[in-house]
PDB file of C-alpha atoms in Angstrom:
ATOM      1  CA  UNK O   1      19.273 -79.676 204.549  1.00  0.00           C
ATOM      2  CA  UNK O   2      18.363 -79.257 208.522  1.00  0.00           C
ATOM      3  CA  UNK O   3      20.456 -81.404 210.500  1.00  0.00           C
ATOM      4  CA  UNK O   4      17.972 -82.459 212.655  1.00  0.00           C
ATOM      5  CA  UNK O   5      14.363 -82.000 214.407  1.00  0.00           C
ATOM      6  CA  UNK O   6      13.272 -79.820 217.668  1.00  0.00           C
ATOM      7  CA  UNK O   7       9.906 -80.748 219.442  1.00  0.00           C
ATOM      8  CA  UNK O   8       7.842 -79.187 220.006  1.00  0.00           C
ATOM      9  CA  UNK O   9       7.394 -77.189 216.485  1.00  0.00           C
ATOM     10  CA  UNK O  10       5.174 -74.443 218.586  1.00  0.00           C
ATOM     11  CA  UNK O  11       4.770 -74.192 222.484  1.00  0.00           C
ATOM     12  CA  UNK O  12       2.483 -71.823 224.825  1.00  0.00           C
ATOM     13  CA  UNK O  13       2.908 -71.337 228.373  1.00  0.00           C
ATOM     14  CA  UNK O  14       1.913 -68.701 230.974  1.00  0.00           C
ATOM     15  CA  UNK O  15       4.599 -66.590 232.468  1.00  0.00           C
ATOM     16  CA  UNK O  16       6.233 -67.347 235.473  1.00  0.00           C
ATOM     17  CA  UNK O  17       6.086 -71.318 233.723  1.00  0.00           C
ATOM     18  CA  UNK O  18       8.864 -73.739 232.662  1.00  0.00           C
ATOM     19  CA  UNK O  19       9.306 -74.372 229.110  1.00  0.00           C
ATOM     20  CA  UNK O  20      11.370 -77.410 227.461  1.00  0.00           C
ATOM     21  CA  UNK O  21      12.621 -77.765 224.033  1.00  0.00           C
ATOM     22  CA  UNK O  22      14.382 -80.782 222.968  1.00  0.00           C
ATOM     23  CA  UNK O  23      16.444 -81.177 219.676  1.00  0.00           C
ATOM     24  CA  UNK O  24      18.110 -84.148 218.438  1.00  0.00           C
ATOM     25  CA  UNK O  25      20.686 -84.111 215.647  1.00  0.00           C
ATOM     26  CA  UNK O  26      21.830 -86.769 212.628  1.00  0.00           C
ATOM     27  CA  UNK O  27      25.404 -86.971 212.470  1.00  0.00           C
ATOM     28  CA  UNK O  28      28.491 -86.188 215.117  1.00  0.00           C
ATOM     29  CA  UNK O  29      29.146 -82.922 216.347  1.00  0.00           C
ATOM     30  CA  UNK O  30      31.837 -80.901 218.212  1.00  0.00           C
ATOM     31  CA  UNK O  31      29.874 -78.577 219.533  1.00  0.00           C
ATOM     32  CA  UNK O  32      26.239 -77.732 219.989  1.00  0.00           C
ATOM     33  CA  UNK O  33      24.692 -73.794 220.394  1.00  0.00           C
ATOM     34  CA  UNK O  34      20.700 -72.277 221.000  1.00  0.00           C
ATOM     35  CA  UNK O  35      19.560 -69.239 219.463  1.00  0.00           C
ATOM     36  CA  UNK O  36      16.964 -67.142 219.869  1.00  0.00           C
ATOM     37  CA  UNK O  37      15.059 -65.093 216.897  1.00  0.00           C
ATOM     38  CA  UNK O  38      12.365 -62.507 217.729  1.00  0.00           C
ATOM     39  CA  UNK O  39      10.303 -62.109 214.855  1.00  0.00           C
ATOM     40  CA  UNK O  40      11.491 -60.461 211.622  1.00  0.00           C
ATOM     41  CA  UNK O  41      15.293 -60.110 213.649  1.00  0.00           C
ATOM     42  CA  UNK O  42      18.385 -62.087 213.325  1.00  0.00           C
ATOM     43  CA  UNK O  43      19.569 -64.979 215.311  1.00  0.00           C
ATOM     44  CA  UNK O  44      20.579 -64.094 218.912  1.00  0.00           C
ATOM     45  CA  UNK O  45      23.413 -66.720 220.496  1.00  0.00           C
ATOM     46  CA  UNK O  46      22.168 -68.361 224.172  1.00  0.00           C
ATOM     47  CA  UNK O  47      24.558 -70.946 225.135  1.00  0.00           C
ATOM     48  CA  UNK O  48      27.121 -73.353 224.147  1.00  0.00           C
ATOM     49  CA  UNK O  49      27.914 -76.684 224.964  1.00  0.00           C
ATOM     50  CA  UNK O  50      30.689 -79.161 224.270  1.00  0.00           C
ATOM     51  CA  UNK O  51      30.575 -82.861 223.087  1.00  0.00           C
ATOM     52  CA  UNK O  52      31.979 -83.612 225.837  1.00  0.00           C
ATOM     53  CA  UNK O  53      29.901 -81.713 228.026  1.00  0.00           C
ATOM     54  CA  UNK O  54      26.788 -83.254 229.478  1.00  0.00           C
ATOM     55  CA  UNK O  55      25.194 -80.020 231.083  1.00  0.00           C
ATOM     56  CA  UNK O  56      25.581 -76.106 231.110  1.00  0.00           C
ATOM     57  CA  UNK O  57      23.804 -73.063 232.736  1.00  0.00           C
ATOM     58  CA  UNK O  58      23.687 -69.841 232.066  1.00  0.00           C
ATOM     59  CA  UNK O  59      20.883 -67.459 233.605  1.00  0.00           C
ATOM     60  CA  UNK O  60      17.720 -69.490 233.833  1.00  0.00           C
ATOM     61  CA  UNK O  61      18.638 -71.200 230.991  1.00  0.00           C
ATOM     62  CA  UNK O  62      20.186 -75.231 231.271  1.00  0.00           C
ATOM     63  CA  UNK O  63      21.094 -77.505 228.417  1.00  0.00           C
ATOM     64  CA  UNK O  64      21.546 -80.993 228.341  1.00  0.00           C
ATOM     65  CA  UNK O  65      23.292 -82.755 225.693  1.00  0.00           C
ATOM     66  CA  UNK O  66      23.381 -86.942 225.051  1.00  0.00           C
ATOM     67  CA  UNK O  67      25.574 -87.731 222.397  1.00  0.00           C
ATOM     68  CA  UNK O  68      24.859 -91.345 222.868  1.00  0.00           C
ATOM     69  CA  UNK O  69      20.946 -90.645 221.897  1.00  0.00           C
ATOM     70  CA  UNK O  70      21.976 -87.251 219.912  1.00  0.00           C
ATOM     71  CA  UNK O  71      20.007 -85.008 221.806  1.00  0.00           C
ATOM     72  CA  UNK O  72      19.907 -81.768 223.685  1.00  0.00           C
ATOM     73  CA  UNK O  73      17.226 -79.983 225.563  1.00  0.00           C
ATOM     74  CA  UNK O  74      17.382 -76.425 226.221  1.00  0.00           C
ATOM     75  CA  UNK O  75      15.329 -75.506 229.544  1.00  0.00           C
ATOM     76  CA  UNK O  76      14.317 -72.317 230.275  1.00  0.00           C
ATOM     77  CA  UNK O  77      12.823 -71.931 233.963  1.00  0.00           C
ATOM     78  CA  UNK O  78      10.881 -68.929 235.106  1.00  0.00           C
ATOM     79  CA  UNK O  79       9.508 -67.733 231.863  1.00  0.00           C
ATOM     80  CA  UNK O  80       8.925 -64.100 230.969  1.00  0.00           C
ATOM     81  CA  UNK O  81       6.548 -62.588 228.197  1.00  0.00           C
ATOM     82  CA  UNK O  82       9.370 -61.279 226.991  1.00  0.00           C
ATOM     83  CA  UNK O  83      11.269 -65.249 226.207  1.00  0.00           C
ATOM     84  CA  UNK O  84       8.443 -65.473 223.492  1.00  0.00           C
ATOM     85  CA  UNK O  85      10.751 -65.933 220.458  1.00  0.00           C
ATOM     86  CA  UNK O  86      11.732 -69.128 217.622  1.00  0.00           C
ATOM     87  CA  UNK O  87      14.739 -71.139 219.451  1.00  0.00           C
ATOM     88  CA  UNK O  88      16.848 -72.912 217.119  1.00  0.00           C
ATOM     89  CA  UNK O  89      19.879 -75.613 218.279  1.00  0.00           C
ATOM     90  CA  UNK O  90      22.622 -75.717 215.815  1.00  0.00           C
ATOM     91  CA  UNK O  91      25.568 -77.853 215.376  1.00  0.00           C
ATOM     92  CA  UNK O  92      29.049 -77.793 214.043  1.00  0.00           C
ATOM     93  CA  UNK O  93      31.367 -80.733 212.994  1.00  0.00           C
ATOM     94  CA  UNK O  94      35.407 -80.838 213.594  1.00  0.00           C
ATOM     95  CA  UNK O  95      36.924 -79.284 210.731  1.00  0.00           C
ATOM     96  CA  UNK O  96      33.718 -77.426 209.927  1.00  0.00           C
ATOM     97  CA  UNK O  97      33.113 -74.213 211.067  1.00  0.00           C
ATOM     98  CA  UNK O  98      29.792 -73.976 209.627  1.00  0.00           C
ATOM     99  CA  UNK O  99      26.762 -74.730 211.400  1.00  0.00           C
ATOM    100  CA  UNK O 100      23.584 -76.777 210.851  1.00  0.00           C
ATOM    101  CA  UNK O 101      20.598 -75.656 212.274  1.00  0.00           C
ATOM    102  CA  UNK O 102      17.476 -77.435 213.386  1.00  0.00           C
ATOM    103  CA  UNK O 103      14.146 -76.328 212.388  1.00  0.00           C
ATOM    104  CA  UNK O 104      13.042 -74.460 215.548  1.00  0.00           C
ATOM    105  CA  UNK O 105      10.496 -74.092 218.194  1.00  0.00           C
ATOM    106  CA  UNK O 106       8.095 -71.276 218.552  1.00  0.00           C
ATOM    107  CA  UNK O 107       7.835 -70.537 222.012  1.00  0.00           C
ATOM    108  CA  UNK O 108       5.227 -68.185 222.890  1.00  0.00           C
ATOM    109  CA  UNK O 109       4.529 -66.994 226.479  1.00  0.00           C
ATOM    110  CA  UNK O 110       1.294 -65.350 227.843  1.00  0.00           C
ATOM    111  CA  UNK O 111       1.564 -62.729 230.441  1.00  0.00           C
TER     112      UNK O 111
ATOM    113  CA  UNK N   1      30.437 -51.789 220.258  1.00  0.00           C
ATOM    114  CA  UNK N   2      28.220 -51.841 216.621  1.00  0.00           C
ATOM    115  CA  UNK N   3      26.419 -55.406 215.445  1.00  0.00           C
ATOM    116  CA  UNK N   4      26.447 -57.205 212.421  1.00  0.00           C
ATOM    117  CA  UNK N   5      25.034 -54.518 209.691  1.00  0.00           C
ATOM    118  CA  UNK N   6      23.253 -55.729 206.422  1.00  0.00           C
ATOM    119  CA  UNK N   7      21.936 -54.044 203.465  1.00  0.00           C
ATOM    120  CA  UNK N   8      19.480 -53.527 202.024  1.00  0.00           C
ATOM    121  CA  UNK N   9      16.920 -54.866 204.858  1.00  0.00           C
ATOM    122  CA  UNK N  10      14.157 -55.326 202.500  1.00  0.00           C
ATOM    123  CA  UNK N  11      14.780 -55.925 198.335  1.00  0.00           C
ATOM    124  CA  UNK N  12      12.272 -56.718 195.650  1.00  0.00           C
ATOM    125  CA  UNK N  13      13.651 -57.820 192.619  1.00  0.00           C
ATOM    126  CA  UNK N  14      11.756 -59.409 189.472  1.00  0.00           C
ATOM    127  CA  UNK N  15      12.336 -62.662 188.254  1.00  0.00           C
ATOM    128  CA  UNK N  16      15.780 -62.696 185.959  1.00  0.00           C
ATOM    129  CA  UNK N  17      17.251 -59.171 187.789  1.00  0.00           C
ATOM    130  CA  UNK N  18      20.715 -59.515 189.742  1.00  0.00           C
ATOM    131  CA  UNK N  19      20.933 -58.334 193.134  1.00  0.00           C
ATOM    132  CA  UNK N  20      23.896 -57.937 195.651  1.00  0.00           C
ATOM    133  CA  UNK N  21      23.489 -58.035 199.268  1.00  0.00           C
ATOM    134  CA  UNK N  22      25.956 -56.635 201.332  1.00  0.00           C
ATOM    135  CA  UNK N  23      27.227 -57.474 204.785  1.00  0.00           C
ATOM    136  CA  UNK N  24      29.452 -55.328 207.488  1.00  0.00           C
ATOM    137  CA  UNK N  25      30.706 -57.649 209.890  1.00  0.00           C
ATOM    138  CA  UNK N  26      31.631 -56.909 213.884  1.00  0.00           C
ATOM    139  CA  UNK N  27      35.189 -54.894 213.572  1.00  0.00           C
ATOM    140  CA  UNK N  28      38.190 -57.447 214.214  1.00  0.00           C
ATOM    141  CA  UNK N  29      35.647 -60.781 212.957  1.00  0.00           C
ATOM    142  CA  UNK N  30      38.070 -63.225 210.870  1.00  0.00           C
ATOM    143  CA  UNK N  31      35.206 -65.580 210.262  1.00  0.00           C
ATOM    144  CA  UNK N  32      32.061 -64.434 208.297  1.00  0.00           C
ATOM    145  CA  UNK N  33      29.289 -66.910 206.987  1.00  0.00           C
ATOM    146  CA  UNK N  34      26.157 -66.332 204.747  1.00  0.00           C
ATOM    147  CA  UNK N  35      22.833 -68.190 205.897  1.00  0.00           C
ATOM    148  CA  UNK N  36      19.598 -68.429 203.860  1.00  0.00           C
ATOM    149  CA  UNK N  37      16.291 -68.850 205.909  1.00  0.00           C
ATOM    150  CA  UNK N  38      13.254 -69.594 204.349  1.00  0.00           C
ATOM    151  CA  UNK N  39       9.977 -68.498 205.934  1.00  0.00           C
ATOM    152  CA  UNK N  40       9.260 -70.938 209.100  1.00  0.00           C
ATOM    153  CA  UNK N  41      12.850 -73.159 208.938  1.00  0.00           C
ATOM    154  CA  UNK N  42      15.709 -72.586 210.555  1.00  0.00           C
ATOM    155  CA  UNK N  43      18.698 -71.281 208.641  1.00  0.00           C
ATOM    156  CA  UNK N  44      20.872 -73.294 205.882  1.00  0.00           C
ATOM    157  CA  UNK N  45      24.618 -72.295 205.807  1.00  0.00           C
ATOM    158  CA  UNK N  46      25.519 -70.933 202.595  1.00  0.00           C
ATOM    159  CA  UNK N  47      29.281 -70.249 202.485  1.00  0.00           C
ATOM    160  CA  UNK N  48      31.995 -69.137 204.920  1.00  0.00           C
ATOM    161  CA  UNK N  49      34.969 -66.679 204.533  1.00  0.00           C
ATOM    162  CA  UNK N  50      38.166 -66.739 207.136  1.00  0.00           C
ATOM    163  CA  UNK N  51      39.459 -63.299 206.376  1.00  0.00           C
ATOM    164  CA  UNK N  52      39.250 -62.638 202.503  1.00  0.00           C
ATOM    165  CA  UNK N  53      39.979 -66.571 201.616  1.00  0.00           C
ATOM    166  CA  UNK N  54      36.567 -68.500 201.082  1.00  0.00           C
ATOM    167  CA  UNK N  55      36.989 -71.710 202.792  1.00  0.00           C
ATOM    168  CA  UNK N  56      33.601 -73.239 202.146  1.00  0.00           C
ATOM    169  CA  UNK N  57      31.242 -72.959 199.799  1.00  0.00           C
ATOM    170  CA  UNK N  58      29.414 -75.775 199.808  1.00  0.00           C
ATOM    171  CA  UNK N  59      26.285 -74.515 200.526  1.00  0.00           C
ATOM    172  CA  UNK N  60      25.427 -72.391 197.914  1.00  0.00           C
ATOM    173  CA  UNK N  61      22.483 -73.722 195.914  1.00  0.00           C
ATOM    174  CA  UNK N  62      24.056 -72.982 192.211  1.00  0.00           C
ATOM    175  CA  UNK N  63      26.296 -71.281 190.016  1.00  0.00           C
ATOM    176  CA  UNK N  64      24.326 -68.471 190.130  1.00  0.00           C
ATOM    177  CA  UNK N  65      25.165 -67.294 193.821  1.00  0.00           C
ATOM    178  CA  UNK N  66      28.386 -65.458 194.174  1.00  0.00           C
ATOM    179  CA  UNK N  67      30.036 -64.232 197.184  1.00  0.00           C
ATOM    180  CA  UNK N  68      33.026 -62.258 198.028  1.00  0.00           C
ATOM    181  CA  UNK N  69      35.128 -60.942 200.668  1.00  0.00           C
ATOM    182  CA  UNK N  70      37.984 -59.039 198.970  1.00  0.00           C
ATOM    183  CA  UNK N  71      39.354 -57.097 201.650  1.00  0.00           C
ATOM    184  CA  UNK N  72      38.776 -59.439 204.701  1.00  0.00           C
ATOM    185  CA  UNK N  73      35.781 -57.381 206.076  1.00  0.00           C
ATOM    186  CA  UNK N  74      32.713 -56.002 204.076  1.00  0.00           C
ATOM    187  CA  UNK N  75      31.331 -59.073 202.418  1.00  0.00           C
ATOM    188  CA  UNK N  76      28.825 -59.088 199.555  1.00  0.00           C
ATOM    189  CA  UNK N  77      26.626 -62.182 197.888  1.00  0.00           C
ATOM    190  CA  UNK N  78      25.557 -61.833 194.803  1.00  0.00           C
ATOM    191  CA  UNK N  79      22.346 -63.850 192.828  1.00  0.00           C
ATOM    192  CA  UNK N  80      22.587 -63.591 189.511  1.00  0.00           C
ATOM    193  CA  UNK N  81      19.136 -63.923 187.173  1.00  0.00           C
ATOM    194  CA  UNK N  82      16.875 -64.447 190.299  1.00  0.00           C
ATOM    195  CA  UNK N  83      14.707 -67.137 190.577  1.00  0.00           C
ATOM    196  CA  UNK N  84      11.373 -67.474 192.428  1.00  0.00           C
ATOM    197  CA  UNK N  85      12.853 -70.062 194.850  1.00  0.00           C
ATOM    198  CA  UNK N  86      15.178 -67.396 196.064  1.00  0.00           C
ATOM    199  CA  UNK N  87      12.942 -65.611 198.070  1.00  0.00           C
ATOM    200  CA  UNK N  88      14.259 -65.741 201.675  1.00  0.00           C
ATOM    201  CA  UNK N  89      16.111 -64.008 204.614  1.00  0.00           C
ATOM    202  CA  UNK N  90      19.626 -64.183 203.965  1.00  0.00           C
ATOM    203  CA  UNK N  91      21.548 -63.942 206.873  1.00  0.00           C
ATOM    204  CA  UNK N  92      25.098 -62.544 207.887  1.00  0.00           C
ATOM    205  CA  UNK N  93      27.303 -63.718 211.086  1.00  0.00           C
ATOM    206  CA  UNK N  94      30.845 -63.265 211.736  1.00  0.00           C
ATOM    207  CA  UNK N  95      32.632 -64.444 214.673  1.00  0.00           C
ATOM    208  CA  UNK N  96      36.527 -64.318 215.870  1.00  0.00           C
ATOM    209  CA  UNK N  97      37.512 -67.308 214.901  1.00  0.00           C
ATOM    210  CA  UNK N  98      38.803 -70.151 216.711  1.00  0.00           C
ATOM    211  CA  UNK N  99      38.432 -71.362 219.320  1.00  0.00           C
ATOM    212  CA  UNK N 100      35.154 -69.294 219.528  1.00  0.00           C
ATOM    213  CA  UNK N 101      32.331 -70.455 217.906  1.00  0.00           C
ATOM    214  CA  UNK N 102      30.244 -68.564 218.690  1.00  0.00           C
ATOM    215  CA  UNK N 103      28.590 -66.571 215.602  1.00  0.00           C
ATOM    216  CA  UNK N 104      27.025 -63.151 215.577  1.00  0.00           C
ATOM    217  CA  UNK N 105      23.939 -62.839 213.333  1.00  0.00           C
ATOM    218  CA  UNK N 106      22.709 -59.525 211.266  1.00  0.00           C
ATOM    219  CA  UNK N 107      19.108 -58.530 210.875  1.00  0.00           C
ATOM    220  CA  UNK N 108      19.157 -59.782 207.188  1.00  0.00           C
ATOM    221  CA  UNK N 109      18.008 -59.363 204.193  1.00  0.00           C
ATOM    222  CA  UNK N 110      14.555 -59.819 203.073  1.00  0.00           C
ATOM    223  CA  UNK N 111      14.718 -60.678 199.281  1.00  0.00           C
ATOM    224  CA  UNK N 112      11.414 -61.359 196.930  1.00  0.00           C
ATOM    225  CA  UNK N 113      11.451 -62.114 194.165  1.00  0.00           C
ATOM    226  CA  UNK N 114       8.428 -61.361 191.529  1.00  0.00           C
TER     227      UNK N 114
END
């Protein structure tokens, strides 16, 4: 079963735009990535954060994480055509090296 | 250097054949996990090998998914009499192993069954 949700399911912007994607999660985790997936590829790794981490960057991409509301939000600012892409936050638990991914958010940006 | 490989990319099996799906991990990856993604969800862990040793397999839906690791690289999952419900991407990552956790995903395989 999906550990959690991501809002929005789908999301259009126009380049040069902001877009936000939020996830939240069930249980507690040790670590939390994002991935992108182009269409029809496999899962591409973006960034990872800590538990006990509130914020990284990497690029024009920042993630948040709030393990008191069990949420993250995955920012990505100056958007390109080529960002258009499912994102997907996915979680792993100490002692468990297997991770649990949300459902996704199609992101698609217009030129 | 070279990415996850998987193979076949695309399969098409009727309903009751076996199949075997076969995964060549990053050179050097300890850790190697199987994923199945159905159409518009994200991906559900299947099972995970560290080296040839298959530490979890907790995932895998019923007796009649198989996977193996023999030599601590290649790694193959097998269905036996395939189902309808088995039509998905099933997806190979490896990754070095701890601390990174980091996982490194293969195009997958597209399996439908008929």
């Amino acid at each position: 079963s999906q550990q959690g949700e991501e809002d929005p399911q789908a999301l259009s912007i126009q380049e040069g735009e902001n877009a936000t994607m939020n996830c939240s999660y069930k249980t507690s985790i040790n670590n939390l990535q994002w991935y992108r997936q182009n269409s029809g590829r496999g899962l591409v790794h973006l960034i990872l954060i800590r538990s006990n981490e509130r914020e990284k960057h990497s690029g024009r991409l920042r993630v948040t994480l709030d393990t008191s509301k069990k949420s993250s939000s995955l920012l990505i600012t100056a958007s390109r055509a080529a960002d258009t892409a499912s994102y997907f936050c996915a979680t792993d638990k100490a002692g468990r090296r297997a991770l649990t991914f949300g459902s996704g958010t199609r992101l698609q940006v217009q030129p | 250097g070279a990415g996850v490989s998987q193979s076949p990319r695309y399969k098409v099996a009727k309903r009751g054949q076996d199949v075997a799906l076969r995964c060549d991990p990053i050179s050097g990856h300890v850790s190697l996990f199987w994923y199945q993604q159905a159409l518009g969800q994200g991906p559900e862990f299947l099972t995970y090998f560290q080296n040839e040793a298959q530490l979890d397999k907790s995932g895998l839906p019923s007796d009649r998914f198989f996977a193996e690791r023999p030599e601590g690289s290649v790694s193959t999952l097998k269905i036996q009499r395939t189902q309808q419900e088995d039509s998905a991407v099933y997806l190979c990552a490896s990754s070095f192993g701890q601390p990174s956790y980091e996982q490194y995903f293969g195009p997958g395989t597209r399996l439908t069954v008929t």
